[in-house]
Short mmCIF file of C-alpha atoms in Angstrom, two decimals:
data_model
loop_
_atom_site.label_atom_id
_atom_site.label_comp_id
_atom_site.label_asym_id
_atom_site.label_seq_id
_atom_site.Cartn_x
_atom_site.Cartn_y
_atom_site.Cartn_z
CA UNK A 1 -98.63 -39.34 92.46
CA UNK A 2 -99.08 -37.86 95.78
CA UNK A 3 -97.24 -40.41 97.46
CA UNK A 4 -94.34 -39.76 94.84
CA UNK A 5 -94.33 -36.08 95.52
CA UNK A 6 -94.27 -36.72 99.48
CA UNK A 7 -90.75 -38.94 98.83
CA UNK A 8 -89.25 -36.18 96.28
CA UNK A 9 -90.23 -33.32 99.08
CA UNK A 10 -88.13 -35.19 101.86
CA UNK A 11 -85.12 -36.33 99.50
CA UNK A 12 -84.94 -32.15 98.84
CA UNK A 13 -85.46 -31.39 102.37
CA UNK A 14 -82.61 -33.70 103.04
CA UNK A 15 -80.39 -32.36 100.99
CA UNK A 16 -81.03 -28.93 101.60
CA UNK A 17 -80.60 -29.86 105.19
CA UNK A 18 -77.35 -31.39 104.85
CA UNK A 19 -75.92 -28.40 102.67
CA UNK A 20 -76.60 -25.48 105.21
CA UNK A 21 -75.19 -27.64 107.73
CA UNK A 22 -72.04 -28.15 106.24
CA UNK A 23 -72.02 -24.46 105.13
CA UNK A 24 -72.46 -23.68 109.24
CA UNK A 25 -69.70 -25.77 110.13
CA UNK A 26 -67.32 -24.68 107.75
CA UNK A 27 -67.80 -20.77 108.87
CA UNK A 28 -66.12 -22.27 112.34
CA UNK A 29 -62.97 -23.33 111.14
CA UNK A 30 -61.26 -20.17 111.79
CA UNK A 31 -59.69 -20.01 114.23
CA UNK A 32 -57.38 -16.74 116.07
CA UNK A 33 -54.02 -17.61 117.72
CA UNK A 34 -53.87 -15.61 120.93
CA UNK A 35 -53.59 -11.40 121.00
CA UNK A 36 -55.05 -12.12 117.64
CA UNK A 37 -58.39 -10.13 116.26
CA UNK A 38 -61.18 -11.07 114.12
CA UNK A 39 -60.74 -9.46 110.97
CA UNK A 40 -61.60 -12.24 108.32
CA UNK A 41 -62.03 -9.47 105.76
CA UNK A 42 -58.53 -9.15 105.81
CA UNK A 43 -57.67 -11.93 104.00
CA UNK A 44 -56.25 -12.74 100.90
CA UNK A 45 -59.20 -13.36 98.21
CA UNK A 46 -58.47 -16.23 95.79
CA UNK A 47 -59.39 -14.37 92.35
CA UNK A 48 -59.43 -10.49 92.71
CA UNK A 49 -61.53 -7.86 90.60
CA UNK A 50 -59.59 -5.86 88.23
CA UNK A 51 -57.80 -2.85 89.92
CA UNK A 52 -59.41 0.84 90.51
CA UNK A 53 -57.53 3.84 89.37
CA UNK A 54 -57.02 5.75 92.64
CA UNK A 55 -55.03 8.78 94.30
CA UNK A 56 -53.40 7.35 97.20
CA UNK A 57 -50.29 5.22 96.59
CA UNK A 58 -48.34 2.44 98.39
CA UNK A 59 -44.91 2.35 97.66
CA UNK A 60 -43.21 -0.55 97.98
CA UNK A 61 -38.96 -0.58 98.18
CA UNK A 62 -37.02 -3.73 96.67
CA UNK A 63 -33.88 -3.31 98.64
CA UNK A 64 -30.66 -5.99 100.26
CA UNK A 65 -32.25 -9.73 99.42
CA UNK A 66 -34.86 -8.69 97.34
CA UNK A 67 -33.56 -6.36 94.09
CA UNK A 68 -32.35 -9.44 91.87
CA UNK A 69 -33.82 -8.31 88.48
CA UNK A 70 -35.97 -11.93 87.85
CA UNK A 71 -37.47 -11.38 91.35
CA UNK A 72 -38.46 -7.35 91.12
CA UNK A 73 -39.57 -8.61 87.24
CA UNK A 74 -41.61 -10.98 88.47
CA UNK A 75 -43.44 -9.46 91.80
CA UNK A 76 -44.06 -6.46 89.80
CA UNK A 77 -45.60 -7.92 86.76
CA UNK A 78 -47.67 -9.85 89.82
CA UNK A 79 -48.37 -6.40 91.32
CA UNK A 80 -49.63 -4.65 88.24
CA UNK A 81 -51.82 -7.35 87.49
CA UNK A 82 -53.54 -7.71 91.06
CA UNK A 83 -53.31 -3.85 92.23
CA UNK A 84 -51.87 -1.51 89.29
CA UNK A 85 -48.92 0.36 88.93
CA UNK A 86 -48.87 4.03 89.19
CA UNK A 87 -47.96 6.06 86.29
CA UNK A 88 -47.26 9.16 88.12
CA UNK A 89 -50.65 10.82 87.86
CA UNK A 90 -53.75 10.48 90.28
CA UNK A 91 -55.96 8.00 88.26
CA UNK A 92 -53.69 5.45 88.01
CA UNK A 93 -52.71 1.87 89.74
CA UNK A 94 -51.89 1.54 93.70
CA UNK A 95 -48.28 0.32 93.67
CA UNK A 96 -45.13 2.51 93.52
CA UNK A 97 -41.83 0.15 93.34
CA UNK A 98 -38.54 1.43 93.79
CA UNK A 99 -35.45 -0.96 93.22
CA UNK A 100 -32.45 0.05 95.77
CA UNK A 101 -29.68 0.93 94.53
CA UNK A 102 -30.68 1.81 91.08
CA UNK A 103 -33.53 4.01 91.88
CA UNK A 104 -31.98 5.88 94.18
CA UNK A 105 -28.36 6.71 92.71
CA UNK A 106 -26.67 10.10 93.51
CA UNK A 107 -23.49 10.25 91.15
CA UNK A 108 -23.14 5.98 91.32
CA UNK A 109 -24.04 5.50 94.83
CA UNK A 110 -27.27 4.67 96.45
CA UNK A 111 -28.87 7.06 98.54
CA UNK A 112 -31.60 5.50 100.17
CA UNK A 113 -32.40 9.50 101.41
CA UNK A 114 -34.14 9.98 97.95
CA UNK A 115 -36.72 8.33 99.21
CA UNK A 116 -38.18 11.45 101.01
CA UNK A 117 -38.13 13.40 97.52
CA UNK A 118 -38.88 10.70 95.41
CA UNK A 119 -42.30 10.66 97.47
CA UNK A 120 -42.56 14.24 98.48
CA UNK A 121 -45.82 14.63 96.00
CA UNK A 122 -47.36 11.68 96.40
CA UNK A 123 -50.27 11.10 98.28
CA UNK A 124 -49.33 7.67 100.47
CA UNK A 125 -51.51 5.11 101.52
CA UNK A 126 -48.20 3.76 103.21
CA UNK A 127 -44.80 2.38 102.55
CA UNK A 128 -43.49 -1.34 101.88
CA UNK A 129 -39.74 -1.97 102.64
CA UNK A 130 -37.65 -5.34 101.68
CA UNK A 131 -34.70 -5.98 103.22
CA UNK A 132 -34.03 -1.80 104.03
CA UNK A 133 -30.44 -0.50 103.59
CA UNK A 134 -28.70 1.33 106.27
CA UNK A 135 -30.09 4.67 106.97
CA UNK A 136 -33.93 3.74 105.80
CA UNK A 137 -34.86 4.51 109.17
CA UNK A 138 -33.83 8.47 109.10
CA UNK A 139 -36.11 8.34 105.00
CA UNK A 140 -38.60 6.91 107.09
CA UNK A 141 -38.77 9.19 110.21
CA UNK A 142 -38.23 12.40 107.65
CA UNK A 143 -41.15 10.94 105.84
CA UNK A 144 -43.25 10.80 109.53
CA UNK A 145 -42.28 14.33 110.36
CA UNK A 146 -44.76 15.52 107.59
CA UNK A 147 -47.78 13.44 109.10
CA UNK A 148 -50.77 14.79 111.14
CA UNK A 149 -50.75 13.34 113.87
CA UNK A 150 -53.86 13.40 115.89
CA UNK A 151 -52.57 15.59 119.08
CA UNK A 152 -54.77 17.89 120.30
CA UNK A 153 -51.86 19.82 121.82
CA UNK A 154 -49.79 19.61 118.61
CA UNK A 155 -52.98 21.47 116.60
CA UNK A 156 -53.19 24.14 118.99
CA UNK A 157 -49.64 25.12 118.53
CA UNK A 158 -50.04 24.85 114.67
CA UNK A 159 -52.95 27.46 113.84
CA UNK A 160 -51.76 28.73 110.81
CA UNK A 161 -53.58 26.94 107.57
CA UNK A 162 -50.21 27.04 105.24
CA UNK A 163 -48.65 24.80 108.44
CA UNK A 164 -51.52 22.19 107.97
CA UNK A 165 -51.55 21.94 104.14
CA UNK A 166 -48.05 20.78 104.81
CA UNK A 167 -49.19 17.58 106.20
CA UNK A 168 -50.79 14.52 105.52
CA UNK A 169 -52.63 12.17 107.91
CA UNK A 170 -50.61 8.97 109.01
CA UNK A 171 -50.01 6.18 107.27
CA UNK A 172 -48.76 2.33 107.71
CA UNK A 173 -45.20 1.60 107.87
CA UNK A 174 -44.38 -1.90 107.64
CA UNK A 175 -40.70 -2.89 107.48
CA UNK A 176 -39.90 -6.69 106.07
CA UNK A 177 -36.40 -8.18 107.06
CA UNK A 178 -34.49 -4.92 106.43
CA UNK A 179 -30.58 -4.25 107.23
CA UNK A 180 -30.58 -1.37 108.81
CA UNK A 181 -30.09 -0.47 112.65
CA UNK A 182 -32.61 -2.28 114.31
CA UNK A 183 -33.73 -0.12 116.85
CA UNK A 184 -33.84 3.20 114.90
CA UNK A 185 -36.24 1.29 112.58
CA UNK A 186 -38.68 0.01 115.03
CA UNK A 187 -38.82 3.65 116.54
CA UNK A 188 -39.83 4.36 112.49
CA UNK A 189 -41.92 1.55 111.65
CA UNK A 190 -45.19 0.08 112.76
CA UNK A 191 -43.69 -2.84 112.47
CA UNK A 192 -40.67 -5.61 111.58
CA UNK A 193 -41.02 -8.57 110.42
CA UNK A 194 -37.49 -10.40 110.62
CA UNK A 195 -35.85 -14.04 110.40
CA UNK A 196 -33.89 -15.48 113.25
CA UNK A 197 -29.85 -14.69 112.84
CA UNK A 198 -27.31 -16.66 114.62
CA UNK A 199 -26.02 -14.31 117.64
CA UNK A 200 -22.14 -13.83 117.20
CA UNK A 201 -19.45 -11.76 118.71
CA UNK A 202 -16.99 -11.80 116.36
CA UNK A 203 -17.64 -9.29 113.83
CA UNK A 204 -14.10 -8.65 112.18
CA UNK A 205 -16.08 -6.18 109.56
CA UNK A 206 -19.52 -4.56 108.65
CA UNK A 207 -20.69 -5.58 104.92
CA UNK A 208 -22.03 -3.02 103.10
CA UNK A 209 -24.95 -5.93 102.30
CA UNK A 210 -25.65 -9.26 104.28
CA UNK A 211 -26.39 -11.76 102.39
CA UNK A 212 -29.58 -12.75 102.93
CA UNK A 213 -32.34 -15.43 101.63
CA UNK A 214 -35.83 -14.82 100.35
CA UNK A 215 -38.44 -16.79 102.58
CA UNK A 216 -40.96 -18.75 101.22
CA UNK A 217 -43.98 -17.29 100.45
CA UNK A 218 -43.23 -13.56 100.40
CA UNK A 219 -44.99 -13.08 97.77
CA UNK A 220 -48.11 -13.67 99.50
CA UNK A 221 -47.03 -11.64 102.63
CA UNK A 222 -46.60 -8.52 100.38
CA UNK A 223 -49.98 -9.32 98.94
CA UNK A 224 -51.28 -9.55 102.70
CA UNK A 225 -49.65 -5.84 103.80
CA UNK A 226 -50.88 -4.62 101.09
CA UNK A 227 -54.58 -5.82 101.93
CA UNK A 228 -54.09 -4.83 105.51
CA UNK A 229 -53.07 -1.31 104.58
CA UNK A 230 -56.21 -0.31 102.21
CA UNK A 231 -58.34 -2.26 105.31
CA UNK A 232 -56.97 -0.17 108.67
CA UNK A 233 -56.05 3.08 106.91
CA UNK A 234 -54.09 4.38 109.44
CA UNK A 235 -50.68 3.33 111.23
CA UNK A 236 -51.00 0.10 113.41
CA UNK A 237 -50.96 0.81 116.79
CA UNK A 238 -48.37 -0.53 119.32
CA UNK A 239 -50.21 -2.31 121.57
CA UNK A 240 -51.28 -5.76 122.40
CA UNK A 241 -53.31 -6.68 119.52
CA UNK A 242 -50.19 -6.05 116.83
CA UNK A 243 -49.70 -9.26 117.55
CA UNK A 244 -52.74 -10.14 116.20
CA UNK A 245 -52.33 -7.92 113.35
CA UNK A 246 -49.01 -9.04 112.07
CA UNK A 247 -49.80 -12.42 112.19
CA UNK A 248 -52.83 -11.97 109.89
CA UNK A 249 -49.96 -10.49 107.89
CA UNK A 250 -47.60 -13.05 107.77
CA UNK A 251 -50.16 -16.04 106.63
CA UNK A 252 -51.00 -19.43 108.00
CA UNK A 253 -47.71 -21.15 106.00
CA UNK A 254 -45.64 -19.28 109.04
CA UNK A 255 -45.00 -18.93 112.60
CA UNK A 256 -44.03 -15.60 114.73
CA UNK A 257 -43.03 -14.54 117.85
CA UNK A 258 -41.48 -11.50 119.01
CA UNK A 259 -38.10 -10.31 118.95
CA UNK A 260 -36.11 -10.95 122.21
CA UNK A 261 -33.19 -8.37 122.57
CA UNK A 262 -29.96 -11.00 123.74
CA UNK A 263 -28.11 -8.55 125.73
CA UNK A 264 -31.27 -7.51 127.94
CA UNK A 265 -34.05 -10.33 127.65
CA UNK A 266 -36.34 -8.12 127.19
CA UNK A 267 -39.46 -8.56 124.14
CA UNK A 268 -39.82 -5.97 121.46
CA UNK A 269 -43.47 -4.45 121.08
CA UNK A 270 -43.29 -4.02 117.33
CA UNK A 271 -40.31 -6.56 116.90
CA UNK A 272 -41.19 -9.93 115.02
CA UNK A 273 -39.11 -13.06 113.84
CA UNK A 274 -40.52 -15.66 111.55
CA UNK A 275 -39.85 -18.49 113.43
CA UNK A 276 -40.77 -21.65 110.97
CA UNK A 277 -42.63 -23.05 108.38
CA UNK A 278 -46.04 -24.57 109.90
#
């Protein structure tokens, strides 16, 4: 019997063994692509809890590309499910859609300026745009011009307390293959996330909307900004890990690299293209 019991003691020593090394070995699979940083938290958990009621929103805007009715249908129904959809009160779900044009008609035109009222009493937790219309970028910067920022210089010249219940403390930005002027968005955004166009010269005349297709796996790399916001909080900084941070973003079915202006050569900070499928 003793002998027996000596045998069955090594077999579960073995085993045991065996399992916390291939639990130690799996932990170093991950691995960062360059200006990348370690934030494993960030990603995208396989089966979620059930949603919180809570009083900061993120509003997300289905605009050129991305307002067909089966696709808002469908990410939304995905949306409530996985982060709940505010009702308009402060205990209610995360997400805020708005469908451009229909959301934000003025007579029968869209007026992507609504934005800024539509959200003027909400508390944000930041802002999702999808293929942005022209003129998202001056929403966006009105939208900024209410923040408190952190300036030391900037609170001594606002003293008085009604000034400082006017703002709100920053928020993300992030800005997904919009149409509007490129560089007036980037100065508004932390940052955009954009597929590789064909350079061309001959522009006879300016659509009102460019036709443009839906990537694969977007739905995930909503999913992913909306993770990333709740995680940092606060705006992403323009520096060299962004990067880093967008890529986390994006999702290991895709490549990026940053935008290269074709007139100057020179590399956008906050610029990204999706460059292929891995």
């Amino acid at each position: 019997m003793k002998i027996i019991n000596n045998k069955y003691f090594r077999i579960v020593s073995a085993v045991t063994l065996a399992a916390l090394l291939a639990f130690s070995c799996s932990g170093k699979k991950n691995k960062n692509p360059e200006g990348a940083i370690s934030l494993e938290e960030a990603e995208v958990k396989p089966v979620r809890p059930h949603w919180e009621n809570t009083e900061k929103k993120i509003c997300i805007v289905f605009g050129y590309g991305y307002n067909s009715e089966d696709f808002v249908k469908e990410e939304v129904a995905h949306l409530e499910d996985f982060f709940g959809l505010s009702d308009g009160t402060e205990n209610s779900g995360l997400i805020i859609p708005y469908v451009y044009p229909d959301d934000f008609l003025v007579g029968n035109i869209g007026r992507i300026s609504s934005l800024v009222k539509l959200l003027s009493d909400v508390k944000l937790a930041g802002v999702i745009t999808l293929g942005a219309p022209e003129y998202t970028s001056n929403a966006l910067a009105q939208l900024k011009e209410t923040m408190d920022i952190d300036d030391p210089a900037k609170k001594d010249e606002e003293k008085k307390e009604e000034d400082k219940a006017n703002k709100v403390k920053p928020y993300p930005i992030y800005t997904l293959f919009p149409q509007d002027d490129i560089l007036a968005i980037e100065a508004t955004s932390d940052f955009v996330l954009d597929k590789a166009v064909e350079q061309t010269d001959n522009i006879e005349e300016i659509q009102e909307e460019v036709e443009q297709v839906r990537i694969t796996g977007i739905e995930d790399i909503i999913d992913n900004a909306i993770d990333y916001m709740l995680l940092t909080e606060l705006p992403l900084k323009s520096d060299s890990n962004l990067y880093g941070h967008v890529n986390h973003i994006v999702g290991n079915n895709h490549t990026i690299k940053r935008y290269v202006d074709p007139e100057t050569g020179l590399s956008s900070i906050n610029h990204f293209i999706i460059e292929d499928v891995k």
